[in-house]
Coordinates of C-alpha atoms and ligand atoms in Angstrom, one line a residue:
X1 CA -15.8 -22.3 14.9
X2 CA -13.1 -24.9 15.0
X3 CA -10.0 -24.2 12.8
X4 CA -10.6 -27.7 11.4
X5 CA -13.7 -26.5 9.5
X6 CA -12.6 -23.0 8.6
X7 CA -9.8 -24.3 6.3
X8 CA -11.0 -25.1 2.9
X9 CA -9.1 -27.2 0.4
X10 CA -10.2 -29.1 -2.7
X11 CA -7.8 -32.0 -2.2
X12 CA -9.9 -35.2 -2.6
X13 CA -7.7 -37.4 -0.5
X14 CA -8.0 -35.0 2.4
X15 CA -11.7 -34.7 2.0
X16 CA -12.3 -38.4 2.3
X17 CA -9.9 -38.7 5.2
X18 CA -11.6 -35.9 6.8
X19 CA -15.1 -37.3 6.3
X20 CA -14.1 -40.4 8.0
X21 CA -13.3 -38.5 11.1
X22 CA -16.0 -35.8 11.1
X23 CA -19.7 -36.6 11.6
X24 CA -21.9 -35.5 8.6
X25 CA -23.5 -32.8 10.8
X26 CA -20.1 -31.1 11.0
X27 CA -19.7 -30.7 7.3
X28 CA -22.1 -28.3 5.5
X29 CA -23.2 -29.0 1.9
X30 CA -21.2 -25.9 0.8
X31 CA -18.1 -27.1 2.4
X32 CA -18.6 -30.5 0.8
X33 CA -18.9 -28.7 -2.5
X34 CA -15.7 -26.8 -2.2
X35 CA -13.9 -29.5 -0.2
X36 CA -12.9 -29.5 3.4
X37 CA -9.4 -29.9 4.8
X38 CA -9.4 -32.0 7.9
X39 CA -6.3 -30.6 9.5
X40 CA -4.6 -27.6 7.9
X41 CA -0.9 -28.2 7.8
X42 CA 1.2 -25.7 9.7
X43 CA 4.0 -25.5 7.1
X44 CA 3.9 -24.7 3.4
X45 CA 6.6 -24.3 0.8
X46 CA 4.8 -21.2 -0.4
X47 CA 2.5 -19.2 1.8
X48 CA 0.6 -16.3 0.3
X49 CA -0.9 -13.6 2.5
X50 CA -4.0 -12.0 1.0
X51 CA -6.4 -13.6 -1.6
X52 CA -7.0 -10.5 -3.7
X53 CA -5.8 -9.8 -7.2
X54 CA -2.1 -10.4 -6.4
X55 CA -2.6 -13.2 -3.9
X56 CA -4.8 -15.4 -6.1
X57 CA -2.7 -14.7 -9.2
X58 CA 0.6 -15.7 -7.5
X59 CA -0.9 -18.7 -5.7
X60 CA -1.9 -20.1 -9.1
X61 CA 1.5 -19.5 -10.5
X62 CA 3.2 -21.1 -7.5
X63 CA 0.9 -24.1 -7.7
X64 CA 2.4 -24.8 -11.2
X65 CA 5.9 -24.6 -9.7
X66 CA 5.7 -26.6 -6.4
X67 CA 2.3 -28.4 -6.5
X68 CA -1.0 -27.4 -5.1
X69 CA -0.5 -29.2 -1.8
X70 CA 2.5 -27.1 -1.0
X71 CA 0.7 -23.7 -1.4
X72 CA -1.7 -21.9 1.0
X73 CA -3.5 -18.6 0.9
X74 CA -4.4 -16.7 4.1
X75 CA -7.6 -14.7 3.3
X76 CA -10.5 -13.9 5.7
X77 CA -13.0 -12.7 3.1
X78 CA -15.8 -14.9 1.7
X79 CA -16.0 -12.8 -1.5
X80 CA -13.4 -11.8 -4.0
X81 CA -14.1 -8.6 -5.9
X82 CA -13.0 -7.2 -9.3
X83 CA -12.7 -3.7 -7.9
X84 CA -12.0 -1.8 -11.2
X85 CA -15.6 -2.3 -12.2
X86 CA -16.9 -0.3 -9.2
X87 CA -16.3 2.9 -11.1
X88 CA -19.0 1.8 -13.5
X89 CA -21.2 0.5 -10.7
X90 CA -21.1 3.9 -9.0
X91 CA -22.3 5.4 -12.2
X92 CA -25.1 2.9 -12.7
X93 CA -23.5 1.3 -15.8
X94 CA -22.8 -2.1 -14.2
X95 CA -24.4 -4.2 -11.4
X96 CA -22.5 -4.6 -8.2
X97 CA -23.3 -8.4 -8.3
X98 CA -21.2 -8.6 -11.5
X99 CA -18.0 -7.6 -9.5
X100 CA -17.9 -10.4 -6.9
X101 CA -17.4 -14.1 -6.8
X102 CA -17.1 -16.6 -3.9
X103 CA -13.5 -16.7 -2.7
X104 CA -13.8 -20.5 -2.7
X105 CA -14.3 -20.3 -6.5
X106 CA -11.1 -18.4 -7.2
X107 CA -8.8 -20.4 -4.9
X108 CA -6.8 -22.5 -7.3
X109 CA -8.0 -26.1 -7.0
X110 CA -5.9 -28.1 -4.4
X111 CA -4.4 -25.0 -2.8
X112 CA -5.2 -24.6 0.9
X113 CA -7.5 -21.6 1.8
X114 CA -6.8 -20.6 5.4
X115 CA -9.8 -18.5 6.2
X116 CA -8.3 -16.1 8.7
X117 CA -6.5 -12.7 9.1
X118 CA -2.8 -12.5 9.5
X119 CA -2.1 -10.6 12.7
X120 CA 1.7 -10.9 13.0
X121 CA 4.7 -11.6 10.6
X122 CA 7.8 -13.0 12.0
X123 CA 10.2 -13.3 9.1
X124 CA 13.2 -14.0 11.3
X125 CA 11.5 -17.3 12.2
X126 CA 9.8 -17.8 8.8
X127 CA 6.4 -17.8 10.5
X128 CA 3.1 -15.8 10.6
X129 CA 0.3 -15.8 13.2
X130 CA -3.4 -15.6 12.4
X131 CA -6.3 -14.2 14.4
X132 CA -7.5 -17.7 15.2
X133 CA -4.2 -18.3 17.0
X134 CA -2.5 -20.5 14.4
X135 CA 1.2 -20.3 13.7
X136 CA 2.1 -21.1 10.1
X137 CA 5.6 -21.5 8.8
X138 CA 6.9 -21.3 5.3
X139 CA 9.9 -21.6 3.0
X140 CA 8.8 -18.7 0.8
X141 CA 6.4 -16.0 1.7
X142 CA 4.4 -13.8 -0.8
X143 CA 2.8 -10.7 0.7
X144 CA -0.3 -9.4 -1.2
X145 CA -2.3 -7.7 1.5
X146 CA -3.5 -4.7 -0.5
X147 CA -4.1 -1.2 0.8
X148 CA -6.3 -0.2 3.8
X149 CA -9.2 2.2 3.5
X150 CA -9.2 4.7 6.4
X151 CA -12.7 6.3 6.2
X152 CA -12.6 6.8 10.0
X153 CA -9.8 9.3 9.6
X154 CA -12.4 11.8 8.2
X155 CA -14.5 13.2 11.0
X156 CA -18.1 12.2 10.6
X157 CA -17.3 9.0 8.6
X158 CA -18.1 6.2 8.2
X159 CA -21.3 6.9 10.1
X160 CA -22.1 9.7 7.7
X161 CA -22.8 7.1 5.0
X162 CA -26.1 6.4 6.7
X163 CA -27.3 9.7 5.2
X164 CA -28.3 10.2 1.6
X165 CA -26.3 12.2 -1.0
X166 CA -23.0 10.7 -0.2
X167 CA -21.2 7.7 -1.7
X168 CA -17.8 6.2 -2.3
X169 CA -16.8 3.8 -5.1
X170 CA -13.9 2.5 -3.1
X171 CA -15.9 0.2 -0.8
X172 CA -18.3 -2.6 -1.6
X173 CA -20.5 -1.1 1.2
X174 CA -20.8 2.4 -0.3
X175 CA -20.4 2.1 -4.1
X176 CA -24.1 1.7 -4.7
X177 CA -24.7 4.8 -2.6
X178 CA -22.8 6.8 -5.3
X179 CA -25.4 5.7 -7.9
X180 CA -28.3 6.6 -5.6
X181 CA -26.8 10.1 -4.9
X182 CA -26.4 10.6 -8.7
X183 CA -30.0 9.6 -9.3
X184 CA -31.3 11.8 -6.5
X185 CA -29.3 14.9 -7.5
X186 CA -31.5 17.9 -8.1
X187 CA -29.4 21.1 -8.0
X188 CA -26.3 22.3 -6.3
X189 CA -22.7 21.3 -5.7
X190 CA -21.6 17.8 -6.8
X191 CA -18.2 17.4 -5.1
X192 CA -15.5 14.8 -5.7
X193 CA -12.5 14.4 -3.4
X194 CA -8.9 13.0 -3.6
X195 CA -7.1 12.5 -0.2
X196 CA -3.7 13.5 1.1
X197 CA -2.3 9.9 1.0
X198 CA -1.3 7.2 -1.5
X199 CA -4.4 5.6 -3.1
X200 CA -5.2 2.7 -5.4
X201 CA -6.2 3.6 -8.9
X202 CA -5.4 7.3 -8.7
X203 CA -7.6 8.0 -11.7
X204 CA -10.8 6.6 -10.1
X205 CA -11.6 9.7 -7.9
X206 CA -12.0 11.8 -11.1
X207 CA -13.5 9.1 -13.4
X208 CA -16.7 9.2 -11.4
X209 CA -16.7 13.0 -11.8
X210 CA -16.7 12.7 -15.6
X211 CA -19.4 10.0 -15.5
X212 CA -21.5 12.1 -13.2
X213 CA -21.2 15.1 -15.6
X214 CA -22.3 12.9 -18.5
X215 CA -25.2 11.5 -16.4
X216 CA -26.4 15.1 -15.5
X217 CA -26.2 16.0 -19.2
X218 CA -28.2 12.9 -20.2
X219 CA -30.9 13.6 -17.7
X220 CA -31.2 17.3 -18.3
X221 CA -29.7 18.3 -14.9
X222 CA -26.4 19.6 -16.1
X223 CA -27.3 23.3 -15.9
X224 CA -28.3 22.8 -12.2
X225 CA -25.0 21.2 -11.3
X226 CA -21.8 22.9 -10.1
X227 CA -19.2 20.1 -10.5
X228 CA -16.2 20.4 -8.3
X229 CA -13.0 18.2 -7.9
X230 CA -11.3 19.0 -4.6
X231 CA -7.9 17.3 -4.6
X232 CA -5.1 17.3 -2.1
X233 CA -2.7 17.0 -5.0
X234 CA -1.1 19.8 -7.0
X235 CA -1.8 18.2 -10.4
X236 CA -4.7 16.5 -12.1
X237 CA -2.6 13.4 -13.2
X238 CA 1.0 12.4 -12.8
X239 CA 1.8 11.8 -16.5
X240 CA 2.0 15.0 -18.6
X241 CA 0.5 13.5 -21.8
X242 CA -2.7 12.4 -20.1
X243 CA -2.8 15.4 -17.8
X244 CA -3.0 17.7 -20.8
X245 CA -5.8 15.7 -22.3
X246 CA -7.8 15.7 -19.0
X247 CA -7.2 19.5 -18.6
X248 CA -8.8 20.0 -22.0
X249 CA -11.9 17.9 -21.0
X250 CA -12.1 19.8 -17.7
X251 CA -12.1 23.1 -19.6
X252 CA -14.6 22.0 -22.2
X253 CA -17.1 20.5 -19.7
X254 CA -16.8 23.4 -17.3
X255 CA -15.6 21.5 -14.3
X256 CA -14.0 23.2 -11.4
X257 CA -10.7 21.8 -10.0
X258 CA -9.4 23.1 -6.6
X259 CA -5.9 21.9 -5.8
X260 CA -4.4 21.3 -2.3
X261 CA -7.8 20.9 -0.7
X262 CA -8.0 17.9 1.6
X263 CA -11.3 16.5 3.0
X264 CA -11.2 16.4 6.9
X265 CA -14.8 16.3 7.9
X266 CA -18.3 15.4 6.6
X267 CA -21.4 16.8 8.3
X268 CA -23.7 14.5 6.6
X269 CA -26.8 15.7 8.5
X270 CA -26.2 19.2 7.1
X271 CA -24.8 18.1 3.7
X272 CA -21.5 20.0 4.4
X273 CA -17.9 18.9 3.6
X274 CA -15.0 20.5 5.4
X275 CA -11.6 20.8 3.6
X276 CA -8.2 21.9 4.9
X277 CA -6.1 24.1 2.7
X278 CA -2.7 22.3 2.5
X279 CA -1.0 25.5 1.4
X280 CA -2.3 27.5 4.3
X281 CA -2.1 25.4 7.5
X282 CA -5.0 26.0 9.9
X283 CA -7.3 27.4 7.2
X284 CA -10.4 25.4 6.4
X285 CA -13.2 25.8 3.8
X286 CA -16.7 24.5 4.1
X287 CA -18.6 23.4 1.0
X288 CA -22.3 22.5 1.0
X289 CA -23.1 19.6 -1.3
X290 CA -26.0 18.1 -3.1
X291 CA -23.8 15.1 -3.9
X292 CA -20.5 14.0 -2.3
X293 CA -18.2 11.3 -3.6
X294 CA -15.5 10.4 -1.0
X295 CA -12.1 8.9 -1.9
X296 CA -10.9 7.9 1.6
X297 CA -7.4 8.3 3.0
X298 CA -5.5 5.0 2.6
X299 CA -2.5 3.4 4.3
X300 CA -0.7 0.2 4.5
X301 CA -2.6 -2.6 6.3
X302 CA -2.3 -2.3 10.1
X303 CA -0.6 -5.7 10.3
X304 CA 2.3 -4.4 8.2
X305 CA 2.8 -1.1 10.1
X306 CA 5.9 -1.4 12.3
X307 CA 6.5 -5.0 11.1
X308 CA 10.0 -6.2 10.2
X309 CA 9.1 -6.6 6.5
X310 CA 7.9 -3.0 6.2
X311 CA 9.6 0.3 5.4
X312 CA 9.2 3.3 7.7
X313 CA 5.8 4.1 6.0
X314 CA 4.5 0.6 6.5
X315 CA 4.8 -0.7 2.9
X316 CA 6.5 -4.0 2.2
X317 CA 10.1 -3.1 1.4
X318 CA 10.9 -4.8 -1.9
X319 CA 13.4 -4.3 -4.7
X320 CA 11.7 -2.3 -7.4
X321 CA 12.9 -4.6 -10.2
X322 CA 12.7 -8.1 -8.8
X323 CA 10.0 -7.7 -6.1
X324 CA 12.2 -9.6 -3.7
X325 CA 12.3 -8.3 -0.1
X326 CA 15.3 -6.1 0.5
X327 CA 16.3 -7.8 3.8
X328 CA 14.6 -11.3 3.7
X329 CA 15.5 -13.1 0.5
X330 CA 12.7 -15.7 0.9
X331 CA 10.0 -13.0 1.2
X332 CA 8.4 -11.2 -1.8
X333 CA 5.7 -8.5 -2.2
X334 CA 3.2 -7.7 -4.9
X335 CA 0.6 -5.1 -5.5
X336 CA -0.9 -2.3 -3.4
X337 CA 0.9 -3.2 -0.1
X338 CA 4.4 -2.8 -1.5
X339 CA 6.6 0.3 -1.8
X340 CA 7.0 -0.1 -5.6
X341 CA 7.2 3.5 -6.8
X342 CA 4.4 3.2 -9.4
X343 CA 0.6 3.7 -9.4
X344 CA -1.3 1.0 -7.6
X345 CA -3.5 -0.9 -10.0
X346 CA -4.6 -4.4 -11.0
X347 CA -2.9 -3.8 -14.3
X348 CA 0.4 -3.2 -12.4
X349 CA -0.3 -6.4 -10.4
X350 CA -0.7 -8.3 -13.6
X351 CA 2.7 -7.1 -14.9
X352 CA 4.3 -7.7 -11.5
X353 CA 3.0 -11.3 -11.4
X354 CA 4.9 -12.2 -14.5
X355 CA 8.2 -10.8 -13.1
X356 CA 7.7 -12.2 -9.6
X357 CA 7.0 -15.6 -11.1
X358 CA 10.4 -15.5 -12.8
X359 CA 12.2 -14.0 -9.7
X360 CA 10.9 -16.8 -7.4
X361 CA 11.8 -19.5 -10.0
X362 CA 15.4 -18.4 -10.0
X363 CA 15.6 -17.9 -6.2
X364 CA 14.3 -21.5 -5.8
X365 CA 17.2 -22.7 -7.9
X366 CA 19.7 -20.6 -6.0
X367 CA 20.1 -18.3 -9.0
X368 CA 20.1 -14.5 -9.2
X369 CA 16.9 -13.0 -10.4
X370 CA 17.1 -11.7 -14.0
X371 CA 13.7 -10.4 -15.1
X372 CA 13.1 -6.7 -14.3
X373 CA 9.8 -4.9 -13.6
X374 CA 9.7 -1.6 -15.4
X375 CA 6.9 -0.1 -13.3
X376 CA 4.2 -0.8 -15.9
X377 CA 0.8 0.4 -14.7
X378 CA -2.4 1.4 -16.5
X379 CA -5.4 3.5 -15.7
X380 CA -8.4 3.4 -18.0
X381 CA -9.6 7.0 -17.5
X382 CA -13.4 6.7 -18.1
X383 CA -14.4 10.1 -19.4
X384 CA -18.1 9.3 -20.2
X385 CA -20.5 6.3 -20.6
X386 CA -18.8 5.3 -23.9
X387 CA -15.3 6.9 -23.8
X388 CA -11.9 6.0 -22.2
X389 CA -8.5 7.5 -22.3
X390 CA -6.2 4.5 -21.7
X391 CA -3.2 5.8 -19.7
X392 CA -0.3 3.3 -19.5
X393 CA 3.1 4.3 -18.1
X394 CA 6.2 3.2 -16.3
X395 CA 8.4 4.1 -13.3
X396 CA 9.5 7.3 -15.0
X397 CA 5.9 8.4 -15.6
X398 CA 6.6 8.0 -19.3
X399 CA 3.8 6.7 -21.5
X400 CA 4.2 2.9 -22.3
X401 CA 1.3 2.4 -24.7
X402 CA 0.1 -1.0 -26.0
X403 CA -1.8 0.2 -29.1
X404 CA -0.3 1.9 -32.1
X405 CA -2.6 5.0 -31.8
X406 CA -2.7 8.0 -29.6
X407 CA -4.1 6.7 -26.3
X408 CA -4.6 10.2 -24.9
X409 CA -7.7 10.5 -27.1
X410 CA -11.1 9.5 -25.8
X411 CA -12.1 6.3 -27.6
X412 CA -15.1 4.0 -27.7
X413 CA -12.9 1.0 -28.3
X414 CA -11.0 1.6 -25.1
X415 CA -14.3 1.9 -23.2
X416 CA -15.5 -1.4 -24.5
X417 CA -12.2 -2.9 -23.5
X418 CA -12.5 -1.5 -19.9
X419 CA -16.1 -2.4 -19.5
X420 CA -16.2 -5.9 -21.1
X421 CA -12.9 -7.3 -22.1
X422 CA -10.9 -6.5 -18.9
X423 CA -13.3 -8.3 -16.5
X424 CA -13.2 -11.4 -18.8
X425 CA -9.4 -11.2 -18.9
X426 CA -9.2 -10.8 -15.1
X427 CA -11.4 -13.8 -14.1
X428 CA -10.3 -16.2 -16.9
X429 CA -6.7 -15.4 -17.5
X430 CA -5.0 -13.2 -14.8
X431 CA -6.4 -15.1 -11.8
X432 CA -5.5 -18.4 -13.6
X433 CA -1.9 -17.2 -14.0
X434 CA -2.0 -16.7 -17.8
X435 CA -1.9 -12.9 -17.9
X436 CA 1.3 -11.1 -17.1
X437 CA 0.3 -7.7 -18.6
X438 CA 0.3 -6.5 -22.2
X439 CA 4.0 -6.2 -22.9
X440 CA 4.0 -9.0 -25.5
X441 CA 1.0 -7.4 -27.3
X442 CA 2.8 -4.0 -27.3
X443 CA 5.9 -5.6 -28.8
X444 CA 3.9 -7.2 -31.6
X445 CA 1.9 -4.1 -32.4
X446 CA 4.9 -1.9 -32.4
X447 CA 7.1 -4.1 -34.6
X448 CA 9.1 -2.0 -36.9
X449 CA 8.1 1.2 -35.1
X450 CA 10.4 3.1 -32.8
Ligands
FAD501 P1 -6.4 -6.5 -3.2 O1 -6.9 -7.0 -4.5 O2 -7.2 -5.4 -2.6 O3 -6.3 -7.7 -2.2 C1 -5.8 -7.6 -0.9 C2 -6.4 -8.8 -0.1 O4 -5.8 -8.9 1.2 C3 -7.9 -8.7 0.2 O5 -8.6 -9.8 -0.3 C4 -8.0 -8.6 1.7 O6 -9.2 -9.2 2.2 C5 -6.7 -9.3 2.1 N1 -6.3 -8.9 3.4 C6 -6.2 -7.6 4.0 N2 -5.7 -7.7 5.2 C7 -5.5 -9.0 5.5 C8 -4.9 -9.7 6.6 N3 -4.6 -9.1 7.7 N4 -4.8 -11.1 6.5 C9 -5.2 -11.7 5.4 N5 -5.7 -11.1 4.3 C10 -5.8 -9.8 4.4 N6 -7.0 -1.2 -11.2 C11 -6.8 -1.3 -12.5 O7 -5.9 -1.9 -13.0 N7 -7.7 -0.6 -13.4 C12 -8.7 0.1 -12.9 O8 -9.5 0.6 -13.7 C13 -8.9 0.2 -11.5 N8 -10.0 0.8 -11.0 C14 -10.2 0.8 -9.7 C15 -11.4 1.5 -9.2 C16 -11.7 1.4 -7.9 C17 -12.9 2.1 -7.4 C18 -10.9 0.6 -7.0 C19 -11.3 0.5 -5.5 C20 -9.8 0.0 -7.4 C21 -9.4 0.1 -8.8 N9 -8.3 -0.5 -9.3 C22 -8.0 -0.5 -10.7 C23 -7.2 -1.0 -8.4 C24 -7.1 -2.5 -8.2 O9 -8.4 -3.1 -7.8 C25 -6.1 -2.8 -7.1 O10 -4.9 -2.1 -7.4 C26 -5.8 -4.3 -7.0 O11 -6.9 -5.0 -6.6 C27 -4.6 -4.6 -6.1 O12 -4.5 -5.9 -5.8 P2 -3.8 -6.4 -4.4 O13 -3.7 -7.9 -4.5 O14 -2.6 -5.6 -4.1 O15 -4.9 -6.0 -3.3
UQ1_502 C1 -4.6 -4.9 -17.5 O1 -3.7 -5.7 -17.7 C2 -5.4 -5.1 -16.4 O2 -5.3 -6.1 -15.6 C3 -6.1 -7.2 -15.8 C4 -6.4 -4.1 -16.1 O3 -7.0 -4.2 -14.9 C5 -8.3 -4.2 -14.8 C6 -6.5 -2.9 -16.9 O4 -7.4 -2.1 -16.6 C7 -5.7 -2.8 -18.1 C8 -5.9 -1.6 -19.0 C9 -4.7 -3.7 -18.3 C10 -3.8 -3.6 -19.5 C11 -4.3 -4.4 -20.7 C12 -4.3 -4.0 -22.0 C13 -4.7 -5.0 -23.0 C14 -3.8 -2.7 -22.4

C-alpha cells in the first residue's frame, strides 16, 4: 500500500486537499471517517515513537503545547489495548473486547498517525527510519516503545499455545486461553511462572494465581488442585509491606511458592513444563501440569537494542528524575522501554507523563527542568474476584499510598476501583492528557497527617 494512504490524520484542510488529488476508489469509507493525510510531512516538531499508553498520553500533551499539526505518532498497530484489564479477562471476569479500541480513535484529533514500525533511530541526525522506508526528522523525540514479549525464548513456545491447558495473560492472542484452561481444569498441578528478566506489571504473574484459586474454590475444584508459583525471583514482591501481606495469603490459601525456578521449556503435547534451578546451574526440574500460566521473558524492543539512545541492556537511557535522555537533550523516554529504576506499569506512565510534560516545556524555553519524578508506581494486586491490595511505592521501594487507610489489606473498594474506575480514568482522562497520577489526591487526603 502506498505511504500516502497509510498515514491517517484528522486535519480537515488536508483531507479536502487530498480528496482533490485521490480518486474516490483510493479512499475507503473508514479512512474518510478518520481522515486521510495526503502526504505525510517528513519533519515534526515533536515525534512520538509508539502509540501505547505513554505515546498517546504524551502526544495529547504535546499537541496542547505545539499544535496538533506539529505532532506525529509512529505506531503500526490498528488496535490500542488497555492491558491492565487482561488479568481479569484471563480469569473470566471481563471480556477481551472491553480492553481494546481502534488506534484511530485514540490518536489525538489533528495529530498525524504514521502507521509503520520504527526500524532505526539516528539521534545524531535527529531522524528515524520506518519499515516502509520513510525517513522522518524531528526537533524533539519522545520514545514510548514499551517492552517486548519474548515467548520464543522458551523452547516449545509460542507453538505450544496451539494445545489446550496453557495460557498467558500477557498477550492479546493468549489471554483468553488462560480462561479456557481455568474452566477445563479437572485435577492436578496449576502452575504459574515468573521469568528471569524484567517484566511489566510484576504483580500480574501472581494475581492470576490468586484468581485461579478463588475460581477453583467457587467451582468445587479446589481440593483437586495443587497450586504452584514457580518464580525466577528470590522474593514474592519487592516491597516489604505488601510482601508480608501476600505471604500471609499464600500461607492461608495453601499455595506453593518455589523460588529461583525459571521456565525454559514447555512440552505442550505432554503437558510438561521444564524449569532451570537458578541456584544450581545445569539442574532442571520437570513439572507435569493440568494448567500452565506463562509469563514470558521480556526485553527492550529490538529496534532499541544496540541503538545510540539505549544503555548496555537496550533500555532508553534517561535521567531518572527528568526523563530527559542522558546524552541527547532533545530526546525523552517514557514507560516500559526506559531504564527508570521502578516497576513498569501504566500507573507509573501516568505519573511520568505529568513530569515529562513539565520537563519538555522547560527544555523548549531553554530552561533547566525542575519537576522531579519520584519513581511512583502502582500495582493493584488482585487477590480474588472481589478483593485487591493496592500496592503503591516509589524508587526506594517505600509505600507511597494515596488513601488514608492501610492499603496492604485486601479490600472490595480497591477491587471496584481496579475493575471499573481505572479503565474509565485511562480512556477518558489519562489518554486525553488529564491524568498525571494520584499525587494531588494523596496530598489532599493526607492533609494534616505525617
Ligand atoms: P505500551 O502501552 O505497551 O505501548 C508500546 C507501543 O509501542 C505499542 O503500541 C507498540 O505497538 C508500539 N511499538 C512497539 N515497537 C514499535 C516500533 N518498532 N515502532 C513503532 N511502534 C512500536 N499497569 C498498571 O498500571 N496496573 C495494572 O494493573 C497492570 N496490569 C497489567 C497486566 C498485564 C497482564 C499486562 C500485560 C500489563 C499490565 N500493566 C499494568 C502494565 C501496563 O499495561 C504497561 O506498563 C503500560 O502499557 C506501558 O505503557 P508503554 O507506553 O510504555 O507501553
Ligand atoms: C493509576 O494511575 C493508573 O493509571 C491510569 C493505573 O493503571 C491502570 C492503576 O492501576 C492505578 C492504581 C493508578 C493509581 C490511581 C489511584 C487513584 C490510586
